[in-house]
Coordinates of C-alpha atoms in Angstrom, one line a residue:
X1 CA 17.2 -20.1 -10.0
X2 CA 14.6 -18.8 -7.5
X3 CA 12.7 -15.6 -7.9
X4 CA 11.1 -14.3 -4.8
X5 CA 8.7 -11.7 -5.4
X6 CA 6.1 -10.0 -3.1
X7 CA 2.7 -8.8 -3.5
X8 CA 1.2 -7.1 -0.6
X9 CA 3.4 -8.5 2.2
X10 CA 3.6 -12.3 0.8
X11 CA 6.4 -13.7 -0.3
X12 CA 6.2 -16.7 -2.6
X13 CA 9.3 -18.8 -3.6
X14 CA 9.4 -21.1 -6.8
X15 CA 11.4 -22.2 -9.4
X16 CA 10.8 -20.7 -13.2
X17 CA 10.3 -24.1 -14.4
X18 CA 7.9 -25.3 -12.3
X19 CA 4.9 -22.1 -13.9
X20 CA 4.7 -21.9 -17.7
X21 CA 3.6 -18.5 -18.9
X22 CA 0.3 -19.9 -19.8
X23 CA -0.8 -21.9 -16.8
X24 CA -4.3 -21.0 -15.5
X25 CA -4.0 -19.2 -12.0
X26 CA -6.5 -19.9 -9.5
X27 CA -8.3 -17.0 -7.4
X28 CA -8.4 -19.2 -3.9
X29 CA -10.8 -17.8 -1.3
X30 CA -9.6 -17.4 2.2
X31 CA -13.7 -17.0 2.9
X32 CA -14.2 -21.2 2.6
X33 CA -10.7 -22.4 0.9
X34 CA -12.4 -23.2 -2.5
X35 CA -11.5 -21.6 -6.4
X36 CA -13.5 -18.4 -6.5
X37 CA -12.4 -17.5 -10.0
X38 CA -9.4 -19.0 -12.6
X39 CA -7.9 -16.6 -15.0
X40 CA -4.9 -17.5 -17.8
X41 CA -1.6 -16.1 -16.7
X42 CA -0.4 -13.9 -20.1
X43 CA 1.7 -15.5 -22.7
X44 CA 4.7 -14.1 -24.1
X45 CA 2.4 -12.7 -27.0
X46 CA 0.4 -10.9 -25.0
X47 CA 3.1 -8.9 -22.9
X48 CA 5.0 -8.1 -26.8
X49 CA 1.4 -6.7 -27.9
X50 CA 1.0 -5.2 -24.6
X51 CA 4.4 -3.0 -24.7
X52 CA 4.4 -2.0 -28.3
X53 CA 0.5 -0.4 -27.6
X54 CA 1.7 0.9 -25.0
X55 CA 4.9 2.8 -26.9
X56 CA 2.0 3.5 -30.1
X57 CA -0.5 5.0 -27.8
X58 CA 1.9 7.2 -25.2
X59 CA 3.1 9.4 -28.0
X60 CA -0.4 10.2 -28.8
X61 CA -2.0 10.3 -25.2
X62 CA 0.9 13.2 -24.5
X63 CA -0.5 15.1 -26.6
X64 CA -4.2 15.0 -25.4
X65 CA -4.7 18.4 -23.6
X66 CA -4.5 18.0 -20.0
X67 CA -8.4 19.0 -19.1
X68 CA -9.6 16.0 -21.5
X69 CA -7.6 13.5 -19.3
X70 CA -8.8 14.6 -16.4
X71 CA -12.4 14.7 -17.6
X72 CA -12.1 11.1 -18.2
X73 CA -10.0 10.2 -15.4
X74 CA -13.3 12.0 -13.2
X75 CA -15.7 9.6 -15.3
X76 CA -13.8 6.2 -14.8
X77 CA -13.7 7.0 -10.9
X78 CA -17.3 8.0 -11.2
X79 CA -17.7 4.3 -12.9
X80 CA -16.3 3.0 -10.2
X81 CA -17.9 4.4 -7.3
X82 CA -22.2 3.3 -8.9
X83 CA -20.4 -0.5 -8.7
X84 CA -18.7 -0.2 -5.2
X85 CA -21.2 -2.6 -3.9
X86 CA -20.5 -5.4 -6.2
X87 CA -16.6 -4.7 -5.8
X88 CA -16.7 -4.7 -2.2
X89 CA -18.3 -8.5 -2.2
X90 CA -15.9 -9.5 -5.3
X91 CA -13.0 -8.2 -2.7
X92 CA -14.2 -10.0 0.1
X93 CA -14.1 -13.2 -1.5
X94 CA -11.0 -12.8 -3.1
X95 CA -8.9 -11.3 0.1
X96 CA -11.0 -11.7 3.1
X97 CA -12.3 -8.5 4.3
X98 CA -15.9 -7.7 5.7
X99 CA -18.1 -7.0 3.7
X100 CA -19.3 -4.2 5.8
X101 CA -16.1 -2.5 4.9
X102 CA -14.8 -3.4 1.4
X103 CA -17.1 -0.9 -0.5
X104 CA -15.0 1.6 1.3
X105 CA -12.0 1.1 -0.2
X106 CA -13.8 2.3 -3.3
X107 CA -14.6 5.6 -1.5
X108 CA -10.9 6.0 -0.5
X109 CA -10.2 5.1 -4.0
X110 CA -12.2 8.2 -5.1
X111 CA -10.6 10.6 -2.5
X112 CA -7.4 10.1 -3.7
X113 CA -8.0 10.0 -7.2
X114 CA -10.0 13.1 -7.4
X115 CA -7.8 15.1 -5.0
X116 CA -4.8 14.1 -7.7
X117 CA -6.6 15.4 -11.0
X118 CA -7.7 18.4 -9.1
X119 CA -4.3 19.4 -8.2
X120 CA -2.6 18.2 -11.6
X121 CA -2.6 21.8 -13.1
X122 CA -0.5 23.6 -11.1
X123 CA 1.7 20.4 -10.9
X124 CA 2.0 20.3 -14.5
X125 CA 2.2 23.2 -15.6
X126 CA 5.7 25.1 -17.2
X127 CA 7.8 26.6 -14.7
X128 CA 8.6 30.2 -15.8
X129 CA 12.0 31.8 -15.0
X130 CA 13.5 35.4 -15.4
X131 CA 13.8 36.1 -18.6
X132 CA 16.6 38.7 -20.0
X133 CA 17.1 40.2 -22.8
X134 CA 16.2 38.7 -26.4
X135 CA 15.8 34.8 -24.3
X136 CA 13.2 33.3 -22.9
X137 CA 13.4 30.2 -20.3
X138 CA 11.0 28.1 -18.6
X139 CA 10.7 24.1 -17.5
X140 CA 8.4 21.6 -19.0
X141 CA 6.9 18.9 -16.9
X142 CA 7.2 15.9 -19.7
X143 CA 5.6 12.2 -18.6
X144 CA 8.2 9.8 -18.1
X145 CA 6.3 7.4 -20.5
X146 CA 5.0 3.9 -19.9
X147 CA 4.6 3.3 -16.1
X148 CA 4.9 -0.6 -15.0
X149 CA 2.3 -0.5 -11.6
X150 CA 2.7 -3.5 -9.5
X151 CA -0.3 -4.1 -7.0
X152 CA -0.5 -5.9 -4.0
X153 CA -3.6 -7.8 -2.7
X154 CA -3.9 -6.4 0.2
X155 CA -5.6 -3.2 -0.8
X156 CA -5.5 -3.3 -4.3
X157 CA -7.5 0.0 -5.5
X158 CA -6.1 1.9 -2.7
X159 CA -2.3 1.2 -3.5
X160 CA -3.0 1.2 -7.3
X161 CA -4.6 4.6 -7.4
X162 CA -1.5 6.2 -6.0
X163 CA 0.5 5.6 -9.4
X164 CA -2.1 4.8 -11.8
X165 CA -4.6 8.1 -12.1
X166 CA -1.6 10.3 -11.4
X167 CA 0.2 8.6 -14.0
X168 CA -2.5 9.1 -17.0
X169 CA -3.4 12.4 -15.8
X170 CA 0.7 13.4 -16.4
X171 CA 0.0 11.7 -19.7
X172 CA 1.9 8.5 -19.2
X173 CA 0.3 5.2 -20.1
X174 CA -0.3 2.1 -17.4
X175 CA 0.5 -1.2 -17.6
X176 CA -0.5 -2.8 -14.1
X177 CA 0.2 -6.2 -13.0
X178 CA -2.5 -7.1 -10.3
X179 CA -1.8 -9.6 -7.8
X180 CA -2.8 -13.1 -8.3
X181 CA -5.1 -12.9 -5.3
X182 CA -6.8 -10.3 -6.4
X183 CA -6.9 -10.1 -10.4
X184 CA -10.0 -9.4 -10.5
X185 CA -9.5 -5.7 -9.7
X186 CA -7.9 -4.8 -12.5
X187 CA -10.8 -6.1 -14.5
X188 CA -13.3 -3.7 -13.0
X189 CA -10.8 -0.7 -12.9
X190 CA -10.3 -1.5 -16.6
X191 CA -14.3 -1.8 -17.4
X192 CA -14.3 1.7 -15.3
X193 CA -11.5 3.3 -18.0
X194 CA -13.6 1.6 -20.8
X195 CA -16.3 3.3 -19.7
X196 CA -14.9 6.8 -19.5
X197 CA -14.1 6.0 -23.1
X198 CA -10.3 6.3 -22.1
X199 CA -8.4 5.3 -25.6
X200 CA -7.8 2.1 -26.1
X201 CA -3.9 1.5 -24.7
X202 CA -3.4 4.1 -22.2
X203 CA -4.3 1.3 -19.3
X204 CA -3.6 -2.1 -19.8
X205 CA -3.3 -4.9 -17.5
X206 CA -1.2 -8.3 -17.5
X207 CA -1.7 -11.3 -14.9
X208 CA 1.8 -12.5 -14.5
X209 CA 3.9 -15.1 -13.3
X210 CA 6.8 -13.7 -11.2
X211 CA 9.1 -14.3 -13.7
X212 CA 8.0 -12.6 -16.3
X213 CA 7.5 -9.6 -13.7
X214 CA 11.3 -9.7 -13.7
X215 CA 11.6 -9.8 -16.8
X216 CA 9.5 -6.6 -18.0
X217 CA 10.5 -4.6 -15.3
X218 CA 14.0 -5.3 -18.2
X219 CA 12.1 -4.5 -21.3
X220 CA 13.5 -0.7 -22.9
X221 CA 9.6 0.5 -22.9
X222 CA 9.1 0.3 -19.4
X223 CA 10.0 3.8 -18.1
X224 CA 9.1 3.8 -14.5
X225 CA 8.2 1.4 -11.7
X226 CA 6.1 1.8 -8.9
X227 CA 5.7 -1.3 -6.6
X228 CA 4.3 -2.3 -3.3
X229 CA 5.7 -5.5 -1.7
X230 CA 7.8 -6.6 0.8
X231 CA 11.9 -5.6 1.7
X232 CA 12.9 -9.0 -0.7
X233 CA 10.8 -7.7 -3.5
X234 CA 11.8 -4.1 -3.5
X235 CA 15.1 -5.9 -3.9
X236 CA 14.6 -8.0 -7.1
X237 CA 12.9 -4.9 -8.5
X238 CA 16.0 -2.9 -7.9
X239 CA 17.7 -5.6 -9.8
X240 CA 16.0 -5.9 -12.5
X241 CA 15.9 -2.2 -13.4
X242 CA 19.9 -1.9 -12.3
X243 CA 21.9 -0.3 -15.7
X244 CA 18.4 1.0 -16.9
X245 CA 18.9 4.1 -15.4
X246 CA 14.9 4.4 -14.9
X247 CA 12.9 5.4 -11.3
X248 CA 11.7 3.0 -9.1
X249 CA 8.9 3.8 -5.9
X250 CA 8.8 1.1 -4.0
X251 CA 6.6 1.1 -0.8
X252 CA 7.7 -1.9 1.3
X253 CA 7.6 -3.4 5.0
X254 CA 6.6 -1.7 8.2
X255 CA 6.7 -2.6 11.6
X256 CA 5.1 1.0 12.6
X257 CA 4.5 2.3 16.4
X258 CA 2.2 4.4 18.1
X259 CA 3.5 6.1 21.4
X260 CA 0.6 7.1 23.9
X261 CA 1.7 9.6 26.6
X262 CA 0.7 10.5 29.8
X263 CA -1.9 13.0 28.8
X264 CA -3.4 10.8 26.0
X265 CA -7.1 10.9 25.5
X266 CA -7.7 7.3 27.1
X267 CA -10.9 6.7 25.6
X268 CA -10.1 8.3 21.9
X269 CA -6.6 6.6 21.7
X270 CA -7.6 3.3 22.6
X271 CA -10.2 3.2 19.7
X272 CA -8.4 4.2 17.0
X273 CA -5.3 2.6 18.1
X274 CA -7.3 -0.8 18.0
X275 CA -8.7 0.3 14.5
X276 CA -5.6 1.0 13.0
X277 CA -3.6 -2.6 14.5
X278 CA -6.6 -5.1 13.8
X279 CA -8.6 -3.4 10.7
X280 CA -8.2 -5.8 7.6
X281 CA -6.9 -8.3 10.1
X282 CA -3.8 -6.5 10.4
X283 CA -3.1 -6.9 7.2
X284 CA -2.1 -2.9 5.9
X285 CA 1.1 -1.4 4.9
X286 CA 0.8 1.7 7.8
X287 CA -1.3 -0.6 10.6
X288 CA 0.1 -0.3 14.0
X289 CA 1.7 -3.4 14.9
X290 CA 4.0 -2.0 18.2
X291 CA 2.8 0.1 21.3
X292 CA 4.6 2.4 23.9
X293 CA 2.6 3.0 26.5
X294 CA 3.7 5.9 29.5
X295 CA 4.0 4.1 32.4
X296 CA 1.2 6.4 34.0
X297 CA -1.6 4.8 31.6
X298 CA -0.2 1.8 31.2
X299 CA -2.5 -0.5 33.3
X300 CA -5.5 1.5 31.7
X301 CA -4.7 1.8 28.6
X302 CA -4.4 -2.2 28.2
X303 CA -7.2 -2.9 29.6
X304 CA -9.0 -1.0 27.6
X305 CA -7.4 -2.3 24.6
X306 CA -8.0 -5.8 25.4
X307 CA -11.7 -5.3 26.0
X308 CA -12.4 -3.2 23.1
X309 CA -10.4 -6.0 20.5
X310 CA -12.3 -8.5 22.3
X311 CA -15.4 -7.5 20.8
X312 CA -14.5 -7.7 17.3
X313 CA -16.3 -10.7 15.6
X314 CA -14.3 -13.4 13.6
X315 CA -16.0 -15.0 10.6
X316 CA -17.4 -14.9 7.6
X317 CA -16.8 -11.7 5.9
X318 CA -20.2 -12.0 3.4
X319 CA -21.9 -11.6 7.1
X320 CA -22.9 -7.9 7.6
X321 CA -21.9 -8.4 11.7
X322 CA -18.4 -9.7 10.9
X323 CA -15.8 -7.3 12.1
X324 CA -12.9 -9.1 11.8
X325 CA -12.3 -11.7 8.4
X326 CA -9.7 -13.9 8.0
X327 CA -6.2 -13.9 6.9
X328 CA -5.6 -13.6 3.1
X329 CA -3.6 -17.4 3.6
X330 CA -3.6 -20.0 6.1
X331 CA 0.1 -19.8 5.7
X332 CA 0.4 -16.6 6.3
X333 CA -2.2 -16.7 9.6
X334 CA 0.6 -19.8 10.4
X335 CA 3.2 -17.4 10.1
X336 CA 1.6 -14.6 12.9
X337 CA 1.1 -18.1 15.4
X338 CA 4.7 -18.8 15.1
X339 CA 5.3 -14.8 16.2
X340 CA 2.9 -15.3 19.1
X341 CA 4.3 -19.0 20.3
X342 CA 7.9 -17.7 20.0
X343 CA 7.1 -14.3 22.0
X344 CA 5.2 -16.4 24.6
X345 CA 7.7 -18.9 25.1
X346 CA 10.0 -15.8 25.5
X347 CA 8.2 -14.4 28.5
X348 CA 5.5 -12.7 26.9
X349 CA 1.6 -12.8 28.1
X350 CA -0.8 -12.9 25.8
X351 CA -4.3 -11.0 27.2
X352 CA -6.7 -12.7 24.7
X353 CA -8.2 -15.8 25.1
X354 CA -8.7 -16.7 21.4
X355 CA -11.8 -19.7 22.4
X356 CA -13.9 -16.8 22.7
X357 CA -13.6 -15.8 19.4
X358 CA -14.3 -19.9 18.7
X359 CA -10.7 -20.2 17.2
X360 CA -8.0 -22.8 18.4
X361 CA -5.5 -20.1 17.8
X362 CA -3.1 -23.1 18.0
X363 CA -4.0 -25.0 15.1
X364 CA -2.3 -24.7 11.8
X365 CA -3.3 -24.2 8.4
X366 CA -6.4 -21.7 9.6
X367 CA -7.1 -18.6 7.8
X368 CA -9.1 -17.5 10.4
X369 CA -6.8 -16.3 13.2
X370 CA -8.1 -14.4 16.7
X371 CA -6.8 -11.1 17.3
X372 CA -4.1 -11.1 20.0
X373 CA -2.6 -8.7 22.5
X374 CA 0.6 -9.1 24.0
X375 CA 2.2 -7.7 26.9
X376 CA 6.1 -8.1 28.7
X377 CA 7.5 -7.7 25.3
X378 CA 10.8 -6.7 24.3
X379 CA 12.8 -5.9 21.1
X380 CA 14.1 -9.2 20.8
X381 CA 11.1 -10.9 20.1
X382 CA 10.0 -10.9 16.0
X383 CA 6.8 -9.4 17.2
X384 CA 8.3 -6.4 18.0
X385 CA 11.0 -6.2 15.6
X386 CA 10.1 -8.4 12.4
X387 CA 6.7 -7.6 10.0
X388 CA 4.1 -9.3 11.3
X389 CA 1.1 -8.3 9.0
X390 CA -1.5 -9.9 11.3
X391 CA -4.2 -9.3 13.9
X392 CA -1.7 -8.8 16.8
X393 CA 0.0 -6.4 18.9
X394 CA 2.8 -5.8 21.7
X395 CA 2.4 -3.4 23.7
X396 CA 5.6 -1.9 25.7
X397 CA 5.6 0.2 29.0
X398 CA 7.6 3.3 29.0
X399 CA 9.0 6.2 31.6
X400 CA 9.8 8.9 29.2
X401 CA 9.3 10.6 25.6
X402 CA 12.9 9.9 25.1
X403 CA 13.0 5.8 25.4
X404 CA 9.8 5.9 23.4
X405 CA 11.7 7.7 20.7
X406 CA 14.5 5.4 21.4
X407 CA 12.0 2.3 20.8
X408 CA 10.4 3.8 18.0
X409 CA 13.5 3.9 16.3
X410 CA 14.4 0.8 17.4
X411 CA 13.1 -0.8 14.0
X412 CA 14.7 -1.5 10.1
X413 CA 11.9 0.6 9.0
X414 CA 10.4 3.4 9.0
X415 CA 6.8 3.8 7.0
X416 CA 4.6 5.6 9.7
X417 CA 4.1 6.2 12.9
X418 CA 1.8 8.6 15.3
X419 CA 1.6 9.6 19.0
X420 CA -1.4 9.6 21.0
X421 CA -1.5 13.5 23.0
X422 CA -3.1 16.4 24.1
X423 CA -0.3 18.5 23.5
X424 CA 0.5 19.7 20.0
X425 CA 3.9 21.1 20.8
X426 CA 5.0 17.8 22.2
X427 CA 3.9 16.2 19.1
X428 CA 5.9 18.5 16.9
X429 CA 8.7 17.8 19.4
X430 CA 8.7 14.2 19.2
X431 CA 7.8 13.8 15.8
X432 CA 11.1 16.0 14.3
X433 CA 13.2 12.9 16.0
X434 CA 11.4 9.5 15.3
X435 CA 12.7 8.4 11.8
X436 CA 9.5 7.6 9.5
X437 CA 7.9 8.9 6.5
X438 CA 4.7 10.1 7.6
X439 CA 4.7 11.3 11.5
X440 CA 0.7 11.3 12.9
X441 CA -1.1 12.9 16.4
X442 CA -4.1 11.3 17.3
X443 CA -4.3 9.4 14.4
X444 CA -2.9 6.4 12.4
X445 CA -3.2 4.1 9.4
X446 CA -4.6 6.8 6.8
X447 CA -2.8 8.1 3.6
X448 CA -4.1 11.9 3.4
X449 CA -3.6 12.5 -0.4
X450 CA -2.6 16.2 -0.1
X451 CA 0.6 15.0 1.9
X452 CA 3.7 12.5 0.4
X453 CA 3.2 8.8 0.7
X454 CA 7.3 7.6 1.7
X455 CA 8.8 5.7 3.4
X456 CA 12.2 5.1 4.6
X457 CA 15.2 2.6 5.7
X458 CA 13.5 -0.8 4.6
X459 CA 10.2 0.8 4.2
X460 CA 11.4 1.7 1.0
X461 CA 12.0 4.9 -1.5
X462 CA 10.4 7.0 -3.7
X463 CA 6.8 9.2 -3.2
X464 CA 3.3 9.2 -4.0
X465 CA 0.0 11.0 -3.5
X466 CA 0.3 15.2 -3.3
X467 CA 2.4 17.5 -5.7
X468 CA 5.7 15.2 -5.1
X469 CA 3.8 12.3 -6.3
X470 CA 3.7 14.3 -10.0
X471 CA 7.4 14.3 -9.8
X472 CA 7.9 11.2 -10.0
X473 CA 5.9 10.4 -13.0
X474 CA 7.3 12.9 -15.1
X475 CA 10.6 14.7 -16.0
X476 CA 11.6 18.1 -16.5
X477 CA 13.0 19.2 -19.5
X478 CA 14.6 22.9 -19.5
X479 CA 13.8 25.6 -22.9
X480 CA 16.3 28.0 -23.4
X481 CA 15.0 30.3 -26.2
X482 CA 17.1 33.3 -27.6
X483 CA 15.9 35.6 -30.6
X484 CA 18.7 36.3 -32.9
X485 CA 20.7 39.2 -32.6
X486 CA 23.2 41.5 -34.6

């Protein structure tokens, strides 16, 4: 029996027997390929004691009045934000990214969080109804009750935050498996609760094997599921909850566009376009890893692309100049060569010369990968239709707004994606045909927390972030009250 289970966009295959629930898992660093940290994987003990304080402390933690558990959901982010320095180095170590921009994930940690406890009142509140004669109705919002939050590695406070604070605020309890890449996260968001003086049991954390993922996602305490992973993991998560009758959010691949038009703001789009494919080395849920280009701006618009990637800076990501980090794996940086060799072999050109960033973007078993741009690429090439989760992008020329709607569509998923305009109208236009959860102008690879995180075809189901997100992480339950009479 194989179990095949994703966190953040990597997909590792084993067999049960070879992991024992209490093996030691190792933290390796992509920075310099050594153990940055070992931590014990839990035992079957400590998943039993973790569920049954999770059941003892949920029917209290309901009860705690809704302004108290925001209070202390305000003081744990607080916690977090006087340590973001320390947590951005810890995060670079253990994934990869600069250290000139891991603190920030922190700050976007923050956003989130606070924009969710602020709206949590009028999300939460009963729902009154008409009320005739000698009955009263109205709609409770009850939490679901314990919420199983699987976390990917590739931002782990940024995707956790989503179900977590939400979650507690509704009054649900958290258990949250971290990934193995990155378990130190849930250590310091724990520390943060702790420090808030949230009660002991309303967030807990487990390091797990995958198997025993599977195998609590089964248990009759776990209420809900909110994971973030790849198509095959959404999958097994589906399975393992199938005949539970419980929710499941699962936030999975993308393989989002960006369409730039004629009357694109060269300068502006270019920019952020090369922000939102090659920040993190590529390696986000919502980065842009296809382009359509109008045929008017195409020449330009590459160009400008190329030499603006070009200047990034591959290397260490403890060095304050580094722009650009590397992969999380070697074997996943393997896995983005093979996407290049196979489109170049195709027909496609490849517009960076990766010596200059001092990388033999041919050698195997590298972490550190060069950015790459491609050009002449077509949809039957995995760069363009497969999830490449690297520093790379293909770039397509176009005649109309209708074959780049066609293109955009082109794809088994449907996360994000954004055009690159002047004209607002147009936007609107396009946007109300290209199938994706979360349709951006002049912008790309953010999650604004007032709006709903979704994806879907492969990209996944279910919602997070706004007033939708509170939905999810509770249940209504209906109060029909009639007075007696003769």
């Amino acid at each position: 029996f194989a179990n095949i289970l994703q966190t953040g966009n990597w997909v590792a295959t084993w067999k049960s027997s070879d992991m024992k629930m209490t093996d030691v898992m190792q933290i390796v660093s992509p920075v310099d390929g050594r153990t940055y940290a070992e931590r014990p994987f839990a035992s079957e003990q400590d998943i039993r004691h973790a569920l049954g304080l999770s059941m003892a402390t949920q029917a209290k933690w309901r009860q705690i009045p809704l302004a108290e558990r925001q209070s202390i959901c305000l003081a744990a982010v607080d916690a977090l934000l006087k340590n973001k320095q320390a947590i951005g180095e810890e995060l670079s170590w253990q994934m990869g990214r600069p250290i000139r921009y891991a603190p920030g994930e922190i700050d976007g940690f923050a956003e989130r969080a606070r924009y969710m406890i602020g709206i949590a009142e009028q999300h939460l509140s009963d729902v009154p109804l008409a009320n005739e004669d000698h009955v009263t109705r109205y709609i409770q919002r009850e939490p679901v009750g314990v919420v199983f939050s699987v976390v990917p590695w590739n931002y782990p406070y940024l995707t956790a935050v989503n179900s977590i604070i939400p979650a507690i605020v509704a009054g649900n309890v958290v258990l949250m498996k971290p990934s193995s890449q990155t378990a130190i996260t849930a250590e310091r968001i724990a520390e943060a609760f702790k420090s808030a003086n949230l009660p002991e049991g309303v967030f807990q954390h487990l390091l797990l094997t995958h198997e025993a993922t599977v195998k609590i996602i089964a248990e009759e305490q776990i209420d809900y599921v909110a994971f973030t992973g790849s198509v095959e993991g959404g999958r097994i998560i589906e399975q393992a909850a199938a005949g539970r009758f419980i929710d499941v959010g699962l936030e999975l691949g993308g393989k989002d566009p960006a369409y730039v038009r004629a009357d694109a703001d060269m300068a502006f789009a270019i920019e952020n376009i090369a922000d939102g494919g090659f920040f993190n080395s590529g390696q986000s849920c919502c980065a842009i890893e296809r382009i359509y280009v109008h045929q008017d701006v195409y020449r330009p618009f590459v160009d400008g692309l190329v030499d603006r990637v070009s200047q990034y800076r591959l290397g260490n990501p403890l060095d304050p100049q580094t722009t650009l980090g590397p992969m999380v794996r070697a074997g996943l940086a393997d896995q983005v060569r093979k996407q290049i060799q196979q489109a170049v072999k195709k027909g496609a050109q490849a517009r960076i010369d990766s010596k200059v960033f001092g990388v033999d973007s041919e050698k195997q078993g590298m972490a550190y990968l060069a950015p790459q741009v491609l050009i002449n690429v077509d949809h039957t090439m995995p760069v363009m239709s497969e999830e490449t989760f690297g520093p790379v992008v293909g770039i397509m020329q176009v005649a109309s707004d209708e074959q780049a709607i066609q293109l955009m569509n082109d794809s088994a998923y449907g996360l994000t994606a954004s055009v690159w305009t002047q004209d607002q109208q147009a936007a609107i236009d396009i946007g109300k045909q290209v199938r994706t959860g979360t349709w951006f102008m002049n912008r790309c690879d953010y999650l604004d927390p007032a709006l709903a995180w979704t994806g879907i075809k492969h990209s996944g189901k279910g919602c997070s972030l706004s007033g939708f997100g509170y939905q999810r992480l509770t249940r209504p339950k209906s109060f029909y009250l009639r007075t007696s009479t003769k």
